[in-house]
Every structure is written in structure tokens, then in C-alpha cells.
PDB file of C-alpha atoms in Angstrom:
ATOM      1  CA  UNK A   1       0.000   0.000   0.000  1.00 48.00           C
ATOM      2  CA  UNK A   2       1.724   3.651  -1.281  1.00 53.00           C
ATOM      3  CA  UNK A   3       0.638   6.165   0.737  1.00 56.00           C
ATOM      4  CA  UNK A   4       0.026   9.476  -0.980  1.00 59.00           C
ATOM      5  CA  UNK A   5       2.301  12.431   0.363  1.00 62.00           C
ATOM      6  CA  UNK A   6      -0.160  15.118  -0.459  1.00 62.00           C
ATOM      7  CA  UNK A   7      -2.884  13.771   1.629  1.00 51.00           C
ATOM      8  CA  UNK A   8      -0.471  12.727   4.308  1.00 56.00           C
ATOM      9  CA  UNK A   9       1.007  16.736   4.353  1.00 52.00           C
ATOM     10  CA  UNK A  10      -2.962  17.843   4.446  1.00 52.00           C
ATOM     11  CA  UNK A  11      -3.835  15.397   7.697  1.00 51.00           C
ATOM     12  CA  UNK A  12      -0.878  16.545   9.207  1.00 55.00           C
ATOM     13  CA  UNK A  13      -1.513  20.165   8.786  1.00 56.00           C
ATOM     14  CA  UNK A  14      -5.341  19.566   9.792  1.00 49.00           C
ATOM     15  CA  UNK A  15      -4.355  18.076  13.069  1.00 52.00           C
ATOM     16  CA  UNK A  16      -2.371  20.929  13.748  1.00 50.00           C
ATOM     17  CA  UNK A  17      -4.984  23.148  13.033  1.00 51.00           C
ATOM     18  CA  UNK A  18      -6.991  21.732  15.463  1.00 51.00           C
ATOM     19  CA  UNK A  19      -4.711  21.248  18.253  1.00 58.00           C
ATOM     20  CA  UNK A  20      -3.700  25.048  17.350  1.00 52.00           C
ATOM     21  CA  UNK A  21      -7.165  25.930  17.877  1.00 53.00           C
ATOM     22  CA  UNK A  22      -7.944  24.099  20.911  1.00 48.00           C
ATOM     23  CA  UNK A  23      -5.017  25.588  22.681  1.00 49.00           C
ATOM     24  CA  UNK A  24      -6.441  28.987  21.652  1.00 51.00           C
ATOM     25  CA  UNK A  25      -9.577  28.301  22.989  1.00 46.00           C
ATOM     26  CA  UNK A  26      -8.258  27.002  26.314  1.00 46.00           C
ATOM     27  CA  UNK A  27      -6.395  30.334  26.923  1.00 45.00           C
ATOM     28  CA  UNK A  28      -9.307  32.420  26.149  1.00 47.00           C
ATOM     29  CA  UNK A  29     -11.354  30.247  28.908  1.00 45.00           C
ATOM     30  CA  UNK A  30      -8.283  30.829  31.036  1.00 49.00           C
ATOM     31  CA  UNK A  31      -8.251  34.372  30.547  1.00 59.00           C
ATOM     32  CA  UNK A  32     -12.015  34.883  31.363  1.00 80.00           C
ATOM     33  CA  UNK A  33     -11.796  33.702  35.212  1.00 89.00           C
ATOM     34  CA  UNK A  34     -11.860  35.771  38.002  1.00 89.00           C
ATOM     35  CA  UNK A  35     -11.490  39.455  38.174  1.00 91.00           C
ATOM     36  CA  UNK A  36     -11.079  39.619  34.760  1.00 93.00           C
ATOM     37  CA  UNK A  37     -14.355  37.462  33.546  1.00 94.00           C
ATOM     38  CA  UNK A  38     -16.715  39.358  36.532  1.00 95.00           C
ATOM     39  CA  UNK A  39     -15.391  42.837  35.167  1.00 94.00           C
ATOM     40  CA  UNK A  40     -16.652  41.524  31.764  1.00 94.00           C
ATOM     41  CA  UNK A  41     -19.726  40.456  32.839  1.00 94.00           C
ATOM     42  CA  UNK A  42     -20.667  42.788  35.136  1.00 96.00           C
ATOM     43  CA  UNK A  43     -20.018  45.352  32.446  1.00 94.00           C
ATOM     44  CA  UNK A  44     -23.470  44.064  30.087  1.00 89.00           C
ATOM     45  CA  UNK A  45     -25.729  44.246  33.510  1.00 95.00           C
ATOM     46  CA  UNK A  46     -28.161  46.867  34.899  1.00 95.00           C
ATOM     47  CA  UNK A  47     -25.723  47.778  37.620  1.00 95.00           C
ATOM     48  CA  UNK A  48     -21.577  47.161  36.911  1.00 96.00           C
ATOM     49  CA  UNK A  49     -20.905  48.079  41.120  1.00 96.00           C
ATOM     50  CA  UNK A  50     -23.884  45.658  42.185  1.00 96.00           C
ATOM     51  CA  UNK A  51     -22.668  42.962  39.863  1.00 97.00           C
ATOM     52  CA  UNK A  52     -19.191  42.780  40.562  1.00 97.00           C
ATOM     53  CA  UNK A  53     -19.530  42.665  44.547  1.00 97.00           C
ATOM     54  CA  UNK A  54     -21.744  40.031  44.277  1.00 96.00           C
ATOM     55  CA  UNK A  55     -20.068  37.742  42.286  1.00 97.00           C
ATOM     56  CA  UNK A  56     -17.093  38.579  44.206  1.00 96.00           C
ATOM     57  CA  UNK A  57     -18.460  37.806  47.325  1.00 95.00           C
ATOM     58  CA  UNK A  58     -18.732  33.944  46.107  1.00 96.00           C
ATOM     59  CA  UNK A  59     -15.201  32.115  46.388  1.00 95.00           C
ATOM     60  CA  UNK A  60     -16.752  29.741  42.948  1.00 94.00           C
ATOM     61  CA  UNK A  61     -15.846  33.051  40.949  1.00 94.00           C
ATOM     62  CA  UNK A  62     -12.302  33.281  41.560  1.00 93.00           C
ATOM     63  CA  UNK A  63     -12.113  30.495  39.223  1.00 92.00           C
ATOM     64  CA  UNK A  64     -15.368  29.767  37.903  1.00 92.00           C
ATOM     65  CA  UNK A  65     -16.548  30.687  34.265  1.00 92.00           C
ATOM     66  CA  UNK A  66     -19.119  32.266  33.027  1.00 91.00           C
ATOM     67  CA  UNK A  67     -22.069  29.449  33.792  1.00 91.00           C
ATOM     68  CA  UNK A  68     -20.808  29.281  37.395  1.00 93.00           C
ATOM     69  CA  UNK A  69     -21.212  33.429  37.327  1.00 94.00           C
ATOM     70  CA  UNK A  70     -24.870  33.086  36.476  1.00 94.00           C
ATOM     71  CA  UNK A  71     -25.258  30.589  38.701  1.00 95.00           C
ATOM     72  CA  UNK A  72     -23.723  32.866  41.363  1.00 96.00           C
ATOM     73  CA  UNK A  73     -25.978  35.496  40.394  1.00 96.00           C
ATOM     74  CA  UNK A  74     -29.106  33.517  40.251  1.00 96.00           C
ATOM     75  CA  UNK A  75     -28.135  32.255  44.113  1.00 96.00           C
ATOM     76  CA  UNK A  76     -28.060  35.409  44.903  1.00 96.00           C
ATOM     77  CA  UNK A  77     -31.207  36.672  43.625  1.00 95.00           C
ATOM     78  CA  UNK A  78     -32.893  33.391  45.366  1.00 95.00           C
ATOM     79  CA  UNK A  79     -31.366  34.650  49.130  1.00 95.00           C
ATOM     80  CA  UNK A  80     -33.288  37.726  48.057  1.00 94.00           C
ATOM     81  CA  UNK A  81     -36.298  36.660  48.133  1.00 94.00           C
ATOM     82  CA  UNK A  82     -35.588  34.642  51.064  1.00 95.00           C
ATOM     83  CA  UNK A  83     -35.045  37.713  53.248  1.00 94.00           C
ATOM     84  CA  UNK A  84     -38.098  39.478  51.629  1.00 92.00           C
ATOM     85  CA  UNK A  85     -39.966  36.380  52.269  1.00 94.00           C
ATOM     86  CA  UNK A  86     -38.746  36.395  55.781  1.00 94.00           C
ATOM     87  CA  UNK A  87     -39.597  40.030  56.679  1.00 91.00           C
ATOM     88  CA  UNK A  88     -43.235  39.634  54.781  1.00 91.00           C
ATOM     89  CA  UNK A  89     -44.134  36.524  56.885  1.00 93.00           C
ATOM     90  CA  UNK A  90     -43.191  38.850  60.211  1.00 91.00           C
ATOM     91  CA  UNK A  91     -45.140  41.923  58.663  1.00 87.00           C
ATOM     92  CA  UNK A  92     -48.289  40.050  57.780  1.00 90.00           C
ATOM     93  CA  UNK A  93     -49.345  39.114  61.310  1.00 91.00           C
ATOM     94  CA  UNK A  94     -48.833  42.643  62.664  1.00 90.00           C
ATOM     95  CA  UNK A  95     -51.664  43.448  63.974  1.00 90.00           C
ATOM     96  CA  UNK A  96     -51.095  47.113  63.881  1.00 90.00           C
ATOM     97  CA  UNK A  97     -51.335  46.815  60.135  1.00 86.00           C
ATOM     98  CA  UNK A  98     -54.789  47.316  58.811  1.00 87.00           C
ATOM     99  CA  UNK A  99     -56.678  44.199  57.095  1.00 89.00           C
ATOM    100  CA  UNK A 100     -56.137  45.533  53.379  1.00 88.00           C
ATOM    101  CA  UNK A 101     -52.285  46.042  53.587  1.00 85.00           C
ATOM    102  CA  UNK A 102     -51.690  42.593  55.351  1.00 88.00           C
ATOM    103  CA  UNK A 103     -53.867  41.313  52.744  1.00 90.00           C
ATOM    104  CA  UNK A 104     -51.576  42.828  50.319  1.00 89.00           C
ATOM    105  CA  UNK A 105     -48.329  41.786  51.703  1.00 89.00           C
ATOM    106  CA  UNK A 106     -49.410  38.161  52.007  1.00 92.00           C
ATOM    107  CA  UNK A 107     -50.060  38.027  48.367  1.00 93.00           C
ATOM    108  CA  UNK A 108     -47.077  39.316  47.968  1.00 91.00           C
ATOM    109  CA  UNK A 109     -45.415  36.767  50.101  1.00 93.00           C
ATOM    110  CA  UNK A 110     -47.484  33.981  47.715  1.00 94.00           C
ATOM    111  CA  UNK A 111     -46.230  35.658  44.784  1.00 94.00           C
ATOM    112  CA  UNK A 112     -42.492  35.902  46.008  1.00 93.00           C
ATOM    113  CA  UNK A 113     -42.510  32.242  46.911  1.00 93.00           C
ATOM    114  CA  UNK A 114     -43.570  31.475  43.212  1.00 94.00           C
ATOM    115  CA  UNK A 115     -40.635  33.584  42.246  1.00 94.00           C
ATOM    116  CA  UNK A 116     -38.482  31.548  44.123  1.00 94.00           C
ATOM    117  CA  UNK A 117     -39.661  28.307  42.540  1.00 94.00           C
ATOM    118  CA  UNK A 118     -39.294  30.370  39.292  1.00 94.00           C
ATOM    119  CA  UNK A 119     -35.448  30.947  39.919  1.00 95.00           C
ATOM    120  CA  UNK A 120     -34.892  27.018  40.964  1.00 95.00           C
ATOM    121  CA  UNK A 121     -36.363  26.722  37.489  1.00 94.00           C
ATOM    122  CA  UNK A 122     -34.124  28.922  35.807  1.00 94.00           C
ATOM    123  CA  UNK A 123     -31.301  27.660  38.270  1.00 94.00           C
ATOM    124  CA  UNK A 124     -31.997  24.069  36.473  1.00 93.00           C
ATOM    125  CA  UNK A 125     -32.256  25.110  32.959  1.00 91.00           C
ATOM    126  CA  UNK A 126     -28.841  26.500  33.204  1.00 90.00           C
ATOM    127  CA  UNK A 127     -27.367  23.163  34.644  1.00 90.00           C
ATOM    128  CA  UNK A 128     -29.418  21.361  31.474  1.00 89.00           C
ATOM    129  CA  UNK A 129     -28.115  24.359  29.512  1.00 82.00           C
ATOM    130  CA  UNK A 130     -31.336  25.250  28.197  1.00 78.00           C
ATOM    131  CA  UNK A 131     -30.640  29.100  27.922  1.00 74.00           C
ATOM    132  CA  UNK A 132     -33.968  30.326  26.450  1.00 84.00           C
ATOM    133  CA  UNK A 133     -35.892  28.540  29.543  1.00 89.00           C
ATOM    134  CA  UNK A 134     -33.240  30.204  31.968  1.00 91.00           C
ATOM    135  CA  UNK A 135     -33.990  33.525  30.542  1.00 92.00           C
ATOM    136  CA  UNK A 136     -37.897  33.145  29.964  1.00 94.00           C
ATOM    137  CA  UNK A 137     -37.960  32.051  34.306  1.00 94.00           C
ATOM    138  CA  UNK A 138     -35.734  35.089  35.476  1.00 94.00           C
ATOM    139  CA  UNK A 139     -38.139  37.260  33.422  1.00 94.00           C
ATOM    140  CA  UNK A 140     -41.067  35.427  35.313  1.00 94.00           C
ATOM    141  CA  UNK A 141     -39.008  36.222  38.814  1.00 93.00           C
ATOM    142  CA  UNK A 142     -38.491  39.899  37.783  1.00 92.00           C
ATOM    143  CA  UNK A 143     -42.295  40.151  36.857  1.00 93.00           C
ATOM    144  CA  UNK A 144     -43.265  38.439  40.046  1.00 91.00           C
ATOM    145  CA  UNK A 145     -41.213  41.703  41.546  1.00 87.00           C
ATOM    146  CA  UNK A 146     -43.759  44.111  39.813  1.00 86.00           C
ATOM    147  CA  UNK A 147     -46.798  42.298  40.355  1.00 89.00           C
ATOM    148  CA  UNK A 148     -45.598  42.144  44.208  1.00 86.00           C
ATOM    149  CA  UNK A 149     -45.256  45.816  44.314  1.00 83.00           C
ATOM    150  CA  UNK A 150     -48.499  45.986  43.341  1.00 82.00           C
ATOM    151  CA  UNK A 151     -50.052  44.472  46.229  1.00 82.00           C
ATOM    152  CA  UNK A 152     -48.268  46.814  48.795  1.00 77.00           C
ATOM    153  CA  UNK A 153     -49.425  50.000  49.348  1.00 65.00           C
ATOM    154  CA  UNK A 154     -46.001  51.679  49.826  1.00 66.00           C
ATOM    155  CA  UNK A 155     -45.889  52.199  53.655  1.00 65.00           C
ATOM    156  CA  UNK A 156     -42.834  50.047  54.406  1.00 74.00           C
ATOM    157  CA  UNK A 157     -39.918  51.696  52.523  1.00 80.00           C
ATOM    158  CA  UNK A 158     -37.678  48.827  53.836  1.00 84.00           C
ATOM    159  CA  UNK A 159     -39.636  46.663  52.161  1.00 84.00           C
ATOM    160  CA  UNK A 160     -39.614  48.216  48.504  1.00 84.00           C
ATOM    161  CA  UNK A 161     -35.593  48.699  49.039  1.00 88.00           C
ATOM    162  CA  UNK A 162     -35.361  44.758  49.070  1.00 89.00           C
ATOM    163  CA  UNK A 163     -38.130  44.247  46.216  1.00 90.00           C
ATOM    164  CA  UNK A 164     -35.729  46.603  44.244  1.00 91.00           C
ATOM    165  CA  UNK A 165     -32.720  44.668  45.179  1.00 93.00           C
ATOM    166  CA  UNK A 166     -34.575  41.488  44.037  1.00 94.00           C
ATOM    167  CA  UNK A 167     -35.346  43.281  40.756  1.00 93.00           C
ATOM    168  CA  UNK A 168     -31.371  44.449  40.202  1.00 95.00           C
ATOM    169  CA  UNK A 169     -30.163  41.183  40.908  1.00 96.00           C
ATOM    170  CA  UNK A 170     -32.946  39.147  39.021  1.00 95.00           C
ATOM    171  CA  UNK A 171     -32.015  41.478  36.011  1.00 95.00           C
ATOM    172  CA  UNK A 172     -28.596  41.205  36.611  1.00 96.00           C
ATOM    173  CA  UNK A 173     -28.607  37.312  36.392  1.00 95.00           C
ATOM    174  CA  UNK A 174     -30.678  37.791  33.292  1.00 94.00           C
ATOM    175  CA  UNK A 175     -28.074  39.261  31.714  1.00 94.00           C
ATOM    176  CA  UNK A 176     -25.216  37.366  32.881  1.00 94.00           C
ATOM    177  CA  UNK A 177     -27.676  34.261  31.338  1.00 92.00           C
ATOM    178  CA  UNK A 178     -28.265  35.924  28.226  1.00 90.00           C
ATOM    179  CA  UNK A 179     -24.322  36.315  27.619  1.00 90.00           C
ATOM    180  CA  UNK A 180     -23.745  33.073  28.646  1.00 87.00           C
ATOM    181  CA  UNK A 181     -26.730  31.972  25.897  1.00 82.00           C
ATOM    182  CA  UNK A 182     -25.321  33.769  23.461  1.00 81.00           C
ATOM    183  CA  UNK A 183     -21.914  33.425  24.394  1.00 75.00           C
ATOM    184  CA  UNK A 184     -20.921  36.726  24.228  1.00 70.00           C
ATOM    185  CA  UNK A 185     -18.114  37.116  26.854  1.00 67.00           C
TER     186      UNK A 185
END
């Protein structure tokens, strides 16, 4: 059997190629951990400051990549709504409150707890890497925010600071998911 020296040159320079290539892609995904991948990030969210210290606050993002970011993000969104959730269940048996705006703030509470469930969601569509289910279940979370607000009747300014915070970091994660989606880091 001859073997043909052409063909033999063009495998051996297509193997090369390749091997070229994957070392180029490892150093980009080497380059984008860290400081240097949250400073991206953060930079294509509602809020660069609020995005950066909470990703930085997680020791994953010292050397995770950008899935483990959004990840990070969703989390924190999720402990969010946990300490809404907390200070609505301790607001809606004060009896000082009238009927109407406990009323309110335990539909809220209902509401929040469905955007919690909404975030586990989105949380497991990112594991599955469905992106466009991630992203359509933070939207849900950041519309449970609105629909929340409008059950309250404004009197507890604490309150709407954390609903906002929920919002920023519900939109931030949406961002940080549609990035990693359409891999634009």
C-alpha cells in the first residue's frame, strides 16, 4: 500500500490546526476567570458596582466561568427573596397593620414564593443548559417583583428597598444568562 504524500502533508496540517485551535480556545477560557471574567460580565448588567460585589463575594468566581457566574448570580437573587420572604411573613401578622395592607403583603409573600420556585427553574435550565428557559424564568421572577409591588401599598420603605434589590439582581442574572446563551463574553 503507497501512501500518498499530499494527503499525508494535508492530515498533518489539519491536526495541527486543530490542536492550534484548541489551545487557543483554552487560553481564552483561562483568561475569562476571576477578576477579569466578573469585570466583563458585570459590564453588560443593569448595575456594573452591584454585579461585581456580588459575584465577588462567592469564592466559585475566583475560578469559575461564566455558567458558574450566572449561577452565582441567580443564588443570589434566590437569598433575596428569602429575606423578603422572611420580613413579609413577620409583617403580615402585625396586627397594627390594617386588614387591606396585610392582605396585600401576604399576596405578595405567595407571589415571592412562586418567584423563588421560578429561579430554581431557571437555576436548572442553566445546569441542562437550556438558555432560552433560563432567561424566559428570570423574566417570570423579575415580573413576580412588579406584580408584588403591586399588592403593597407603599408604607414600608424597607420593604420596597429589598423588592428593588430582588429586581437588580434578578435582572442582573438575566443578563449574565443571556451572555452566557449567546456566548458573548
Amino acid at each position: 500500500m503507497r501512501s500518498n504524500p499530499e494527503l499525508s502533508l494535508l492530515a498533518l496540517m489539519a491536526v495541527c490546526v486543530l490542536i492550534l485551535t484548541s489551545r487557543q480556545i483554552e487560553a481564552q477560557e483561562e483568561e475569562l476567570r476571576g477578576e477579569a471574567l466578573i469585570n466583563k460580565v458585570c459590564e453588560k448588567t443593569p448595575s456594573k458596582d452591584v454585579c461585581a460585589e456580588t459575584l465577588k463575594k462567592d469564592p466559585r468566581s475566583q475560578t469559575g466561568g461564566l455558567k458558574e457566574m450566572a449561577l452565582i448570580s441567580v443564588q443570589a437573587a434566590k437569598d433575596n427573596a428569602t429575606d423578603i420572604i422572611s420580613h413579609l411573613k413577620v409583617l403580615v401578622v402585625d396586627d397594627s397593620l390594617s386588614p387591606d395592607v396585610q392582605q396585600g403583603m401576604s399576596d405578595c409573600l405567595d407571589v415571592l414564593g412562586d418567584a423563588q420556585e421560578q429561579l430554581n427553574t431557571a437555576t436548572a435550565a442553566m445546569l441542562v443548559k437550556i438558555g432560552e428557559d433560563a432567561e424566559k424564568w428570570l423574566q417570570a421572577a423579575v415580573d413576580a417583583v412588579s406584580t408584588c409591588e403591586g399588592y403593597l401599598h407603599g408604607d414600608d420603605h424597607l420593604l420596597l428597598h429589598k423588592e428593588d434589590n430582588f429586581r437588580l439582581m434578578c435582572n442582573i442574572s438575566l443578563s449574565i444568562c443571556k451572555a452566557l446563551d449567546n456566548n458573548q463574553v
